[in-house]
Amino acid sequence: MSGVIYILNGPNLNLLGKREPHIYGRETLAEVEAACRRVASELGFSTSFHQSNAEFQIIDWIQEARDKAVAIIINPGALTHTSIAIMDALKACACPIIEVHISNIHQRESFRHHSYVSLAATGVIAGLGTHGYELAIRHIERLAGNKKQ
Ligand code: CA2
Protein backbone atom coordinates (compact mmCIF):
# COMPACT_ATOMS: atom_id res chain seq x y z
CA MET A 1 0.00 0.00 0.00
CA SER A 2 1.24 3.49 -0.70
CA GLY A 3 0.11 6.94 -1.68
CA VAL A 4 -0.85 10.18 -0.09
CA ILE A 5 -3.99 10.75 1.99
CA TYR A 6 -5.20 14.36 1.96
CA ILE A 7 -6.57 15.40 5.36
CA LEU A 8 -8.46 18.69 5.11
CA ASN A 9 -9.84 20.77 7.96
CA GLY A 10 -12.18 23.73 7.73
CA PRO A 11 -12.89 26.92 9.64
CA ASN A 12 -11.95 27.29 13.30
CA LEU A 13 -10.39 23.85 13.62
CA ASN A 14 -7.08 25.68 14.23
CA LEU A 15 -8.61 26.43 17.68
CA LEU A 16 -8.77 22.74 18.58
CA GLY A 17 -7.54 22.07 22.12
CA LYS A 18 -7.58 25.78 22.93
CA ARG A 19 -11.33 26.37 23.47
CA GLU A 20 -14.51 24.37 24.08
CA PRO A 21 -12.69 21.23 25.30
CA HIS A 22 -16.03 19.83 26.54
CA ILE A 23 -17.13 19.57 22.88
CA TYR A 24 -13.91 19.10 20.91
CA GLY A 25 -11.47 17.65 23.47
CA ARG A 26 -8.02 18.77 24.54
CA GLU A 27 -5.92 17.62 21.60
CA THR A 28 -4.56 20.39 19.38
CA LEU A 29 -4.68 20.25 15.58
CA ALA A 30 -0.88 19.86 15.55
CA GLU A 31 -1.28 16.77 17.75
CA VAL A 32 -4.00 15.40 15.46
CA GLU A 33 -1.69 15.95 12.50
CA ALA A 34 1.17 14.11 14.22
CA ALA A 35 -1.12 11.18 15.16
CA CYS A 36 -2.44 10.96 11.58
CA ARG A 37 1.11 10.99 10.18
CA ARG A 38 2.17 8.22 12.58
CA VAL A 39 -0.80 5.92 11.87
CA ALA A 40 -0.69 6.55 8.12
CA SER A 41 3.02 5.81 7.98
CA GLU A 42 2.56 2.56 9.94
CA LEU A 43 0.09 1.55 7.21
CA GLY A 44 2.37 2.67 4.37
CA PHE A 45 0.73 5.99 3.49
CA SER A 46 1.93 9.57 3.64
CA THR A 47 -0.30 12.49 4.59
CA SER A 48 -0.91 15.96 3.26
CA PHE A 49 -2.57 17.72 6.21
CA HIS A 50 -4.15 21.18 5.90
CA GLN A 51 -6.44 23.61 7.69
CA SER A 52 -7.99 26.80 6.39
CA ASN A 53 -10.67 29.25 7.42
CA ALA A 54 -11.28 30.04 3.72
CA GLU A 55 -13.72 28.02 1.62
CA PHE A 56 -11.84 28.66 -1.64
CA GLN A 57 -8.63 27.26 -0.14
CA ILE A 58 -10.34 24.02 0.82
CA ILE A 59 -11.79 23.73 -2.70
CA ASP A 60 -8.31 24.30 -4.18
CA TRP A 61 -6.88 21.49 -1.98
CA ILE A 62 -9.72 19.15 -3.02
CA GLN A 63 -8.94 19.88 -6.68
CA GLU A 64 -5.24 19.20 -6.02
CA ALA A 65 -6.20 15.93 -4.31
CA ARG A 66 -8.09 14.81 -7.47
CA ASP A 67 -4.75 14.17 -9.17
CA LYS A 68 -2.57 13.31 -6.20
CA ALA A 69 -4.50 11.58 -3.41
CA VAL A 70 -5.45 7.94 -2.87
CA ALA A 71 -8.15 9.19 -0.47
CA ILE A 72 -9.47 12.33 1.20
CA ILE A 73 -10.38 12.76 4.85
CA ILE A 74 -12.29 15.97 5.38
CA ASN A 75 -13.67 17.78 8.40
CA PRO A 76 -15.13 20.87 6.74
CA GLY A 77 -16.14 22.48 10.06
CA ALA A 78 -19.27 24.61 9.76
CA LEU A 79 -18.91 24.60 5.95
CA THR A 80 -20.29 21.04 6.22
CA HIS A 81 -23.72 22.52 6.64
CA THR A 82 -23.56 25.30 4.05
CA SER A 83 -21.13 24.61 1.22
CA ILE A 84 -22.53 23.32 -2.05
CA ALA A 85 -19.18 24.35 -3.60
CA ILE A 86 -17.21 21.93 -1.40
CA MET A 87 -19.74 19.18 -2.17
CA ASP A 88 -19.36 19.83 -5.91
CA ALA A 89 -15.55 19.74 -5.66
CA LEU A 90 -15.68 16.43 -3.76
CA LYS A 91 -18.11 14.94 -6.29
CA ALA A 92 -15.45 15.53 -8.96
CA CYS A 93 -13.03 13.23 -7.09
CA ALA A 94 -12.89 9.51 -7.86
CA CYS A 95 -11.03 8.47 -4.68
CA PRO A 96 -12.68 7.46 -1.36
CA ILE A 97 -13.79 10.41 0.78
CA ILE A 98 -14.29 10.05 4.53
CA GLU A 99 -16.11 12.89 6.29
CA VAL A 100 -15.04 13.25 9.92
CA HIS A 101 -16.69 15.23 12.70
CA ILE A 102 -15.18 15.35 16.15
CA SER A 103 -18.54 15.97 17.79
CA ASN A 104 -21.76 14.05 17.23
CA ILE A 105 -23.44 16.58 14.94
CA HIS A 106 -26.78 14.72 15.23
CA GLN A 107 -26.89 15.31 18.97
CA ARG A 108 -26.38 19.07 18.58
CA GLU A 109 -28.38 22.00 17.16
CA SER A 110 -30.69 21.05 14.27
CA PHE A 111 -28.72 23.23 11.81
CA ARG A 112 -25.81 20.79 12.24
CA HIS A 113 -27.89 17.75 11.34
CA HIS A 114 -27.68 18.29 7.58
CA SER A 115 -24.41 17.84 5.72
CA TYR A 116 -23.94 18.73 2.05
CA VAL A 117 -20.59 16.94 2.22
CA SER A 118 -22.25 13.62 3.13
CA LEU A 119 -23.85 13.63 -0.34
CA ALA A 120 -20.34 13.24 -1.78
CA ALA A 121 -18.72 11.17 0.98
CA THR A 122 -18.03 7.45 0.93
CA GLY A 123 -18.69 7.35 4.66
CA VAL A 124 -19.05 9.54 7.74
CA ILE A 125 -17.51 9.31 11.22
CA ALA A 126 -19.03 11.58 13.86
CA GLY A 127 -18.87 11.86 17.62
CA LEU A 128 -15.76 9.77 18.27
CA GLY A 129 -13.55 12.74 19.03
CA THR A 130 -10.24 13.18 17.25
CA HIS A 131 -9.91 9.38 17.18
CA GLY A 132 -12.22 9.60 14.14
CA TYR A 133 -9.28 10.73 12.00
CA GLU A 134 -7.29 7.61 12.88
CA LEU A 135 -10.31 5.39 12.23
CA ALA A 136 -10.74 7.03 8.83
CA ILE A 137 -7.11 6.26 7.93
CA ARG A 138 -7.55 2.64 9.03
CA HIS A 139 -10.68 2.34 6.90
CA ILE A 140 -8.83 3.76 3.88
CA GLU A 141 -6.18 1.08 4.39
CA ARG A 142 -8.91 -1.57 4.43
CA LEU A 143 -10.42 -0.18 1.20
CA ALA A 144 -7.00 -0.15 -0.48
CA GLY A 145 -6.35 -3.73 0.66
CA ASN A 146 -9.70 -4.95 -0.60
CA LYS A 147 -9.06 -3.45 -4.03
CA LYS A 148 -6.00 -5.62 -4.44
CA GLN A 149 -7.90 -8.87 -3.85
O1 CA2 B 1 -17.62 18.22 15.17
C1 CA2 B 1 -16.94 18.68 14.24
O2 CA2 B 1 -15.83 18.23 13.91
C2 CA2 B 1 -17.47 19.91 13.48
O3 CA2 B 1 -17.12 19.76 12.11
C3 CA2 B 1 -16.74 21.09 14.08
C4 CA2 B 1 -17.22 22.44 13.53
C5 CA2 B 1 -18.75 22.54 13.63
O4 CA2 B 1 -19.19 23.74 13.01
C6 CA2 B 1 -19.42 21.36 12.95
O5 CA2 B 1 -20.82 21.49 13.09
C7 CA2 B 1 -18.97 20.06 13.58
C8 CA2 B 1 -16.64 23.58 14.34
C9 CA2 B 1 -15.17 23.60 14.37
C10 CA2 B 1 -14.76 24.60 15.39
O6 CA2 B 1 -13.73 24.04 16.14
C11 CA2 B 1 -13.43 24.62 17.32
C12 CA2 B 1 -12.53 23.95 18.09
C13 CA2 B 1 -12.19 24.46 19.33
C14 CA2 B 1 -12.75 25.64 19.77
C15 CA2 B 1 -13.65 26.32 18.99
C16 CA2 B 1 -13.99 25.81 17.75
mmCIF file of C-alpha atoms and ligand atoms in Angstrom:
data_model
loop_
_atom_site.group_PDB
_atom_site.id
_atom_site.type_symbol
_atom_site.label_atom_id
_atom_site.label_comp_id
_atom_site.label_asym_id
_atom_site.label_seq_id
_atom_site.Cartn_x
_atom_site.Cartn_y
_atom_site.Cartn_z
ATOM 1 C CA MET A 1 0.000 0.000 0.000
ATOM 2 C CA SER A 2 1.236 3.488 -0.704
ATOM 3 C CA GLY A 3 0.108 6.943 -1.680
ATOM 4 C CA VAL A 4 -0.853 10.182 -0.086
ATOM 5 C CA ILE A 5 -3.988 10.754 1.987
ATOM 6 C CA TYR A 6 -5.198 14.362 1.957
ATOM 7 C CA ILE A 7 -6.574 15.401 5.363
ATOM 8 C CA LEU A 8 -8.459 18.688 5.108
ATOM 9 C CA ASN A 9 -9.838 20.770 7.958
ATOM 10 C CA GLY A 10 -12.180 23.732 7.726
ATOM 11 C CA PRO A 11 -12.888 26.925 9.642
ATOM 12 C CA ASN A 12 -11.947 27.294 13.298
ATOM 13 C CA LEU A 13 -10.391 23.853 13.624
ATOM 14 C CA ASN A 14 -7.085 25.675 14.231
ATOM 15 C CA LEU A 15 -8.607 26.434 17.677
ATOM 16 C CA LEU A 16 -8.775 22.743 18.577
ATOM 17 C CA GLY A 17 -7.540 22.069 22.120
ATOM 18 C CA LYS A 18 -7.579 25.778 22.927
ATOM 19 C CA ARG A 19 -11.327 26.371 23.465
ATOM 20 C CA GLU A 20 -14.509 24.368 24.083
ATOM 21 C CA PRO A 21 -12.692 21.228 25.296
ATOM 22 C CA HIS A 22 -16.032 19.834 26.540
ATOM 23 C CA ILE A 23 -17.127 19.572 22.882
ATOM 24 C CA TYR A 24 -13.906 19.096 20.908
ATOM 25 C CA GLY A 25 -11.472 17.648 23.472
ATOM 26 C CA ARG A 26 -8.024 18.773 24.544
ATOM 27 C CA GLU A 27 -5.916 17.617 21.598
ATOM 28 C CA THR A 28 -4.560 20.389 19.384
ATOM 29 C CA LEU A 29 -4.681 20.247 15.585
ATOM 30 C CA ALA A 30 -0.880 19.861 15.551
ATOM 31 C CA GLU A 31 -1.284 16.774 17.753
ATOM 32 C CA VAL A 32 -4.004 15.401 15.464
ATOM 33 C CA GLU A 33 -1.694 15.953 12.496
ATOM 34 C CA ALA A 34 1.172 14.111 14.224
ATOM 35 C CA ALA A 35 -1.124 11.183 15.159
ATOM 36 C CA CYS A 36 -2.440 10.964 11.581
ATOM 37 C CA ARG A 37 1.108 10.994 10.183
ATOM 38 C CA ARG A 38 2.174 8.220 12.575
ATOM 39 C CA VAL A 39 -0.804 5.918 11.870
ATOM 40 C CA ALA A 40 -0.688 6.546 8.119
ATOM 41 C CA SER A 41 3.022 5.814 7.976
ATOM 42 C CA GLU A 42 2.558 2.558 9.936
ATOM 43 C CA LEU A 43 0.086 1.552 7.212
ATOM 44 C CA GLY A 44 2.365 2.666 4.371
ATOM 45 C CA PHE A 45 0.730 5.994 3.490
ATOM 46 C CA SER A 46 1.928 9.570 3.643
ATOM 47 C CA THR A 47 -0.301 12.494 4.590
ATOM 48 C CA SER A 48 -0.914 15.962 3.265
ATOM 49 C CA PHE A 49 -2.575 17.719 6.206
ATOM 50 C CA HIS A 50 -4.150 21.179 5.904
ATOM 51 C CA GLN A 51 -6.444 23.614 7.686
ATOM 52 C CA SER A 52 -7.992 26.798 6.393
ATOM 53 C CA ASN A 53 -10.668 29.247 7.420
ATOM 54 C CA ALA A 54 -11.281 30.037 3.724
ATOM 55 C CA GLU A 55 -13.717 28.020 1.619
ATOM 56 C CA PHE A 56 -11.838 28.663 -1.636
ATOM 57 C CA GLN A 57 -8.629 27.265 -0.143
ATOM 58 C CA ILE A 58 -10.342 24.017 0.816
ATOM 59 C CA ILE A 59 -11.787 23.734 -2.703
ATOM 60 C CA ASP A 60 -8.305 24.298 -4.183
ATOM 61 C CA TRP A 61 -6.876 21.491 -1.981
ATOM 62 C CA ILE A 62 -9.718 19.148 -3.018
ATOM 63 C CA GLN A 63 -8.941 19.883 -6.684
ATOM 64 C CA GLU A 64 -5.243 19.203 -6.024
ATOM 65 C CA ALA A 65 -6.204 15.929 -4.314
ATOM 66 C CA ARG A 66 -8.090 14.813 -7.468
ATOM 67 C CA ASP A 67 -4.755 14.169 -9.172
ATOM 68 C CA LYS A 68 -2.571 13.311 -6.201
ATOM 69 C CA ALA A 69 -4.505 11.584 -3.406
ATOM 70 C CA VAL A 70 -5.445 7.939 -2.871
ATOM 71 C CA ALA A 71 -8.148 9.187 -0.467
ATOM 72 C CA ILE A 72 -9.469 12.328 1.197
ATOM 73 C CA ILE A 73 -10.380 12.755 4.855
ATOM 74 C CA ILE A 74 -12.290 15.972 5.381
ATOM 75 C CA ASN A 75 -13.669 17.785 8.399
ATOM 76 C CA PRO A 76 -15.134 20.868 6.739
ATOM 77 C CA GLY A 77 -16.145 22.483 10.058
ATOM 78 C CA ALA A 78 -19.268 24.610 9.758
ATOM 79 C CA LEU A 79 -18.910 24.595 5.949
ATOM 80 C CA THR A 80 -20.286 21.041 6.218
ATOM 81 C CA HIS A 81 -23.723 22.518 6.643
ATOM 82 C CA THR A 82 -23.556 25.300 4.046
ATOM 83 C CA SER A 83 -21.127 24.610 1.224
ATOM 84 C CA ILE A 84 -22.530 23.320 -2.049
ATOM 85 C CA ALA A 85 -19.181 24.347 -3.601
ATOM 86 C CA ILE A 86 -17.213 21.926 -1.398
ATOM 87 C CA MET A 87 -19.742 19.175 -2.169
ATOM 88 C CA ASP A 88 -19.360 19.830 -5.912
ATOM 89 C CA ALA A 89 -15.549 19.741 -5.662
ATOM 90 C CA LEU A 90 -15.679 16.429 -3.764
ATOM 91 C CA LYS A 91 -18.112 14.937 -6.294
ATOM 92 C CA ALA A 92 -15.455 15.534 -8.964
ATOM 93 C CA CYS A 93 -13.029 13.226 -7.093
ATOM 94 C CA ALA A 94 -12.886 9.509 -7.863
ATOM 95 C CA CYS A 95 -11.033 8.466 -4.681
ATOM 96 C CA PRO A 96 -12.685 7.458 -1.361
ATOM 97 C CA ILE A 97 -13.792 10.411 0.780
ATOM 98 C CA ILE A 98 -14.287 10.046 4.528
ATOM 99 C CA GLU A 99 -16.114 12.887 6.290
ATOM 100 C CA VAL A 100 -15.037 13.249 9.921
ATOM 101 C CA HIS A 101 -16.687 15.233 12.699
ATOM 102 C CA ILE A 102 -15.178 15.347 16.147
ATOM 103 C CA SER A 103 -18.541 15.966 17.794
ATOM 104 C CA ASN A 104 -21.765 14.054 17.235
ATOM 105 C CA ILE A 105 -23.443 16.576 14.940
ATOM 106 C CA HIS A 106 -26.778 14.718 15.232
ATOM 107 C CA GLN A 107 -26.888 15.307 18.973
ATOM 108 C CA ARG A 108 -26.376 19.067 18.583
ATOM 109 C CA GLU A 109 -28.384 21.996 17.160
ATOM 110 C CA SER A 110 -30.694 21.052 14.274
ATOM 111 C CA PHE A 111 -28.723 23.231 11.807
ATOM 112 C CA ARG A 112 -25.808 20.794 12.242
ATOM 113 C CA HIS A 113 -27.894 17.749 11.335
ATOM 114 C CA HIS A 114 -27.681 18.287 7.581
ATOM 115 C CA SER A 115 -24.407 17.842 5.716
ATOM 116 C CA TYR A 116 -23.943 18.732 2.047
ATOM 117 C CA VAL A 117 -20.595 16.943 2.224
ATOM 118 C CA SER A 118 -22.249 13.622 3.129
ATOM 119 C CA LEU A 119 -23.849 13.630 -0.342
ATOM 120 C CA ALA A 120 -20.335 13.239 -1.776
ATOM 121 C CA ALA A 121 -18.719 11.167 0.983
ATOM 122 C CA THR A 122 -18.025 7.448 0.925
ATOM 123 C CA GLY A 123 -18.687 7.353 4.663
ATOM 124 C CA VAL A 124 -19.047 9.538 7.738
ATOM 125 C CA ILE A 125 -17.513 9.306 11.220
ATOM 126 C CA ALA A 126 -19.034 11.585 13.863
ATOM 127 C CA GLY A 127 -18.869 11.862 17.619
ATOM 128 C CA LEU A 128 -15.762 9.771 18.269
ATOM 129 C CA GLY A 129 -13.546 12.743 19.029
ATOM 130 C CA THR A 130 -10.241 13.185 17.247
ATOM 131 C CA HIS A 131 -9.907 9.378 17.177
ATOM 132 C CA GLY A 132 -12.219 9.602 14.142
ATOM 133 C CA TYR A 133 -9.277 10.734 11.997
ATOM 134 C CA GLU A 134 -7.288 7.611 12.877
ATOM 135 C CA LEU A 135 -10.308 5.392 12.232
ATOM 136 C CA ALA A 136 -10.735 7.028 8.832
ATOM 137 C CA ILE A 137 -7.109 6.260 7.926
ATOM 138 C CA ARG A 138 -7.548 2.639 9.032
ATOM 139 C CA HIS A 139 -10.680 2.342 6.900
ATOM 140 C CA ILE A 140 -8.830 3.756 3.879
ATOM 141 C CA GLU A 141 -6.180 1.079 4.389
ATOM 142 C CA ARG A 142 -8.908 -1.571 4.428
ATOM 143 C CA LEU A 143 -10.424 -0.183 1.199
ATOM 144 C CA ALA A 144 -6.996 -0.149 -0.481
ATOM 145 C CA GLY A 145 -6.347 -3.727 0.659
ATOM 146 C CA ASN A 146 -9.699 -4.953 -0.603
ATOM 147 C CA LYS A 147 -9.061 -3.452 -4.029
ATOM 148 C CA LYS A 148 -5.996 -5.616 -4.440
ATOM 149 C CA GLN A 149 -7.902 -8.873 -3.848
HETATM 150 O O1 CA2 B 1 -17.617 18.215 15.165
HETATM 151 C C1 CA2 B 1 -16.939 18.683 14.238
HETATM 152 O O2 CA2 B 1 -15.833 18.235 13.914
HETATM 153 C C2 CA2 B 1 -17.467 19.914 13.483
HETATM 154 O O3 CA2 B 1 -17.122 19.762 12.111
HETATM 155 C C3 CA2 B 1 -16.740 21.094 14.079
HETATM 156 C C4 CA2 B 1 -17.223 22.439 13.530
HETATM 157 C C5 CA2 B 1 -18.753 22.535 13.626
HETATM 158 O O4 CA2 B 1 -19.193 23.739 13.015
HETATM 159 C C6 CA2 B 1 -19.423 21.358 12.947
HETATM 160 O O5 CA2 B 1 -20.822 21.485 13.092
HETATM 161 C C7 CA2 B 1 -18.972 20.059 13.578
HETATM 162 C C8 CA2 B 1 -16.640 23.583 14.337
HETATM 163 C C9 CA2 B 1 -15.170 23.602 14.368
HETATM 164 C C10 CA2 B 1 -14.760 24.605 15.385
HETATM 165 O O6 CA2 B 1 -13.728 24.043 16.137
HETATM 166 C C11 CA2 B 1 -13.431 24.620 17.323
HETATM 167 C C12 CA2 B 1 -12.527 23.949 18.089
HETATM 168 C C13 CA2 B 1 -12.194 24.460 19.327
HETATM 169 C C14 CA2 B 1 -12.751 25.643 19.773
HETATM 170 C C15 CA2 B 1 -13.651 26.318 18.990
HETATM 171 C C16 CA2 B 1 -13.986 25.808 17.755
#
